[in-house]
Amino acid sequence: MAPADPAFVTRLNAFTANTESAILYACRRFLGEATEPLQRSAAVYISLAREAEIPVISYFCRLSHDEPPVGRTRETIELSALLCAMIRQLVNILPGQLGSEAPSLDLQRFAELDGTLRTWEQGISILGDLMVCVRLPLLLFALDGFSRLEHDSECIIDAKLRMLVVCLKNAVEASKRDGRVVKILFTSTGLSGVLSQELRDEDILICEGTSPYESRKFRRGAQSQGSILGFAEEPHT
């Protein structure tokens, strides 16, 4: 079993100790190993946070080996599952009574979601409203594997992922304004083009000794995953 990346542990400790809302995205090259140290460390971190009774919204993206239905792909199915899982987990921690100024969360809005990208925009709208209603002092998001989904030649998935990331960033900014703390931890094996372009350089940690020059070059020019600068994506078979 490969050890946890020291740079990640150091940054994760600082991320945890920070008393303000924050975002951290850590990624590493795929080196053909059977284990994924960042993902394993993230799983331990989630377990420890829950033991400390910190509310956690988590999801690890994994592509199914089953043949997808006609008109869908493994990536679009998993992307829809990611959004549905986040919505379900947020519903589970809603307060018993919402304030008079809270967004409407009537059942009809949820009933209209069909679990596909056809209702992605409606799902993002619900997700944003849920994050407004879940007014906890501290809330942690831990999301892994965005890079697994970014294999869409028409950039449809990238556009959907971008909407999700923007929604999460908005929640972080809103929490700063009203004195709450929202922390978001992203991890991936292989660099996510969406996260690289949407997040600030200081919020991104690229492990495995990648040089700062390589990192900047990727973030300026990356539009897809692949073998760019050695960040070959993990095989899905």
C-alpha positions as a printed NumPy array, in Angstrom:
array([[  0.   ,   0.   ,   0.   ],
       [  1.487,   3.325,  -1.094],
       [  1.948,   5.911,   1.69 ],
       [  0.024,   9.179,   1.837],
       [  1.625,  11.997,  -0.132],
       [  3.5  ,  14.25 ,   2.356],
       [  2.631,  17.433,   0.468],
       [ -1.033,  16.511,   0.53 ],
       [ -0.958,  15.746,   4.254],
       [  0.668,  19.112,   4.959],
       [ -1.845,  21.035,   2.871],
       [ -4.752,  19.039,   4.262],
       [ -3.68 ,  19.899,   7.802],
       [ -3.559,  23.601,   6.908],
       [ -6.916,  23.313,   5.132],
       [ -8.43 ,  21.759,   8.261],
       [ -6.91 ,  24.27 ,  10.671],
       [ -8.103,  27.24 ,   8.614],
       [-11.043,  28.807,  10.455],
       [-12.468,  30.319,   7.27 ],
       [-14.195,  28.816,   4.236],
       [-11.698,  27.301,   1.83 ],
       [-11.225,  25.135,  -1.263],
       [ -8.44 ,  22.602,  -1.828],
       [ -7.954,  20.556,  -4.987],
       [ -5.242,  17.886,  -4.862],
       [ -4.353,  15.652,  -7.796],
       [ -1.577,  13.294,  -8.746],
       [ -0.289,  11.591, -11.853],
       [ -1.599,   8.137, -12.653],
       [  1.443,   5.933, -12.186],
       [ -0.132,   2.557, -12.858],
       [ -0.425,   1.66 ,  -9.186],
       [ -3.141,  -0.563,  -7.796],
       [ -3.841,   1.899,  -4.99 ],
       [ -4.668,   5.604,  -5.123],
       [ -3.053,   7.345,  -2.136],
       [ -4.959,  10.628,  -2.457],
       [ -8.326,   8.918,  -2.658],
       [ -7.492,   6.627,   0.239],
       [ -6.349,   9.608,   2.317],
       [ -9.521,  11.496,   1.42 ],
       [-11.636,   8.541,   2.551],
       [ -9.836,   8.455,   5.911],
       [-10.277,  12.226,   6.232],
       [-14.026,  11.896,   5.625],
       [-14.289,   9.145,   8.26 ],
       [-12.433,  11.252,  10.824],
       [-14.606,  14.281,  10.08 ],
       [-17.776,  12.244,  10.597],
       [-16.398,  10.791,  13.834],
       [-15.944,  14.397,  14.962],
       [-19.621,  14.963,  14.045],
       [-18.796,  17.342,  11.202],
       [-21.49 ,  17.235,   8.47 ],
       [-19.921,  15.87 ,   5.281],
       [-21.245,  15.741,   1.72 ],
       [-19.067,  13.246,  -0.14 ],
       [-18.899,  11.372,  -3.418],
       [-16.244,   9.282,  -5.195],
       [-16.8  ,   9.113,  -8.958],
       [-16.438,   5.585, -10.317],
       [-17.405,   4.499, -13.822],
       [-19.52 ,   1.38 , -14.189],
       [-18.265,  -1.537, -16.269],
       [-21.807,  -2.194, -17.506],
       [-22.759,  -1.271, -21.053],
       [-24.638,   2.058, -20.924],
       [-28.12 ,   2.423, -22.443],
       [-28.462,   3.864, -25.929],
       [-27.963,   7.624, -25.914],
       [-26.024,   7.659, -22.632],
       [-22.407,   7.056, -21.642],
       [-20.759,   5.785, -18.488],
       [-19.541,   9.329, -17.867],
       [-22.943,  11.012, -18.181],
       [-24.547,   8.351, -15.964],
       [-21.943,   8.874, -13.253],
       [-22.192,  12.663, -13.532],
       [-25.943,  12.465, -12.945],
       [-25.357,  10.107, -10.014],
       [-22.929,  12.612,  -8.49 ],
       [-25.49 ,  15.419,  -8.526],
       [-28.296,  13.208,  -7.213],
       [-26.099,  11.958,  -4.366],
       [-25.183,  15.503,  -3.329],
       [-28.835,  16.569,  -3.365],
       [-29.897,  13.529,  -1.309],
       [-27.188,  14.094,   1.306],
       [-28.075,  17.774,   1.655],
       [-31.764,  16.943,   2.07 ],
       [-30.791,  14.618,   4.929],
       [-29.242,  17.478,   6.903],
       [-31.908,  20.122,   6.276],
       [-33.144,  21.816,   9.461],
       [-36.551,  20.769,  10.739],
       [-38.003,  24.169,   9.885],
       [-36.86 ,  26.58 ,   7.189],
       [-36.844,  30.315,   7.641],
       [-39.45 ,  32.503,   5.958],
       [-36.85 ,  33.786,   3.489],
       [-35.62 ,  30.317,   2.49 ],
       [-35.983,  29.271,  -1.175],
       [-38.962,  27.085,  -2.022],
       [-38.184,  23.364,  -1.834],
       [-41.571,  21.942,  -2.754],
       [-41.715,  18.286,  -3.738],
       [-42.659,  19.068,  -7.336],
       [-39.188,  20.457,  -8.011],
       [-37.602,  17.193,  -6.91 ],
       [-40.161,  15.095,  -8.78 ],
       [-39.157,  16.771, -12.051],
       [-35.594,  15.454, -11.802],
       [-35.215,  12.359, -13.981],
       [-31.648,  11.372, -13.082],
       [-30.22 ,  12.328, -16.476],
       [-28.513,  15.389, -17.92 ],
       [-31.854,  16.482, -19.381],
       [-32.718,  17.946, -15.987],
       [-29.186,  18.96 , -14.973],
       [-29.962,  22.683, -14.794],
       [-32.968,  22.031, -12.533],
       [-30.779,  19.844, -10.334],
       [-28.105,  22.533, -10.036],
       [-30.802,  25.054,  -9.097],
       [-32.061,  22.738,  -6.343],
       [-28.512,  22.093,  -5.152],
       [-27.858,  25.818,  -4.829],
       [-31.091,  26.369,  -2.908],
       [-30.344,  23.458,  -0.574],
       [-26.972,  24.952,   0.271],
       [-28.732,  28.213,   1.131],
       [-31.143,  26.36 ,   3.429],
       [-28.515,  24.194,   5.151],
       [-27.186,  26.965,   7.321],
       [-24.793,  24.944,   9.454],
       [-21.814,  26.577,  11.175],
       [-19.487,  24.133,   9.391],
       [-20.068,  21.978,   6.305],
       [-17.478,  19.902,   4.451],
       [-17.709,  18.737,   0.834],
       [-15.305,  15.972,  -0.28 ],
       [-15.559,  15.082,  -3.969],
       [-13.228,  12.761,  -5.845],
       [-12.66 ,  11.758,  -9.437],
       [-13.882,  14.627, -11.655],
       [-11.068,  13.747, -14.08 ],
       [-12.713,  10.368, -14.718],
       [-15.699,  12.11 , -16.271],
       [-13.897,  14.496, -18.614],
       [-13.829,  12.407, -21.783],
       [-16.456,  14.23 , -23.776],
       [-15.404,  15.322, -27.268],
       [-18.29 ,  17.807, -27.45 ],
       [-17.434,  19.271, -24.013],
       [-21.008,  18.695, -22.787],
       [-19.829,  17.097, -19.555],
       [-17.201,  19.774, -19.015],
       [-19.896,  22.444, -19.255],
       [-22.091,  20.608, -16.739],
       [-19.179,  20.095, -14.347],
       [-18.342,  23.783, -14.639],
       [-21.87 ,  24.656, -13.518],
       [-21.438,  22.403, -10.479],
       [-18.081,  23.916,  -9.546],
       [-19.451,  27.447,  -9.892],
       [-22.397,  26.499,  -7.657],
       [-19.989,  25.224,  -4.994],
       [-17.771,  28.293,  -5.278],
       [-20.841,  30.502,  -4.809],
       [-21.682,  28.583,  -1.622],
       [-18.177,  29.234,  -0.298],
       [-18.433,  32.957,  -1.014],
       [-21.911,  33.159,   0.553],
       [-20.67 ,  31.433,   3.712],
       [-17.884,  33.999,   4.061],
       [-20.434,  36.815,   3.997],
       [-22.659,  35.412,   6.745],
       [-20.093,  33.96 ,   9.129],
       [-20.427,  30.259,   8.328],
       [-17.669,  27.915,   7.154],
       [-17.938,  25.803,   3.997],
       [-14.897,  23.762,   3.024],
       [-14.567,  21.898,  -0.276],
       [-11.971,  19.186,  -0.868],
       [-11.478,  17.89 ,  -4.412],
       [ -9.131,  14.996,  -5.204],
       [ -8.359,  13.155,  -8.422],
       [ -5.907,  10.855, -10.139],
       [ -5.187,  12.736, -13.34 ],
       [ -5.621,  16.477, -13.588],
       [ -9.17 ,  17.785, -14.01 ],
       [ -9.261,  20.42 , -16.741],
       [-12.459,  21.936, -15.322],
       [-11.086,  22.329, -11.799],
       [ -7.758,  23.586, -13.118],
       [ -9.483,  26.366, -15.011],
       [-12.16 ,  27.249, -12.45 ],
       [-10.046,  27.322,  -9.282],
       [ -7.289,  29.694,  -8.231],
       [ -3.695,  28.519,  -8.519],
       [ -3.254,  28.762,  -4.753],
       [ -6.148,  26.329,  -4.222],
       [ -4.535,  23.616,  -6.361],
       [ -1.932,  21.098,  -5.213],
       [ -0.329,  18.896,  -7.858],
       [  1.519,  16.043,  -6.186],
       [  4.222,  13.694,  -7.49 ],
       [  6.774,  16.443,  -8.116],
       [  5.218,  18.17 , -11.113],
       [  7.004,  21.464, -11.679],
       [  5.164,  24.814, -11.277],
       [  5.937,  25.55 , -14.94 ],
       [  4.199,  22.373, -16.074],
       [  1.2  ,  23.133, -13.868],
       [  0.768,  26.653, -15.26 ],
       [  1.17 ,  25.432, -18.825],
       [ -1.505,  22.776, -18.356],
       [ -3.996,  25.182, -16.78 ],
       [ -3.573,  27.673, -19.627],
       [ -3.995,  25.193, -22.398],
       [ -5.737,  22.059, -21.215],
       [ -9.114,  21.468, -22.805],
       [ -9.213,  17.72 , -22.386],
       [ -7.597,  14.874, -20.475],
       [ -5.066,  12.523, -21.927],
       [ -1.298,  12.31 , -21.945],
       [ -0.636,  16.052, -21.69 ],
       [  2.469,  16.55 , -19.542],
       [  2.253,  12.939, -18.394],
       [ -1.136,  13.274, -16.683],
       [ -2.419,  10.168, -18.425],
       [ -5.883,   9.314, -17.172],
       [ -6.423,   6.053, -15.379],
       [ -7.761,   3.324, -17.681],
       [-11.449,   2.654, -17.089],
       [-11.456,  -0.975, -18.179]])
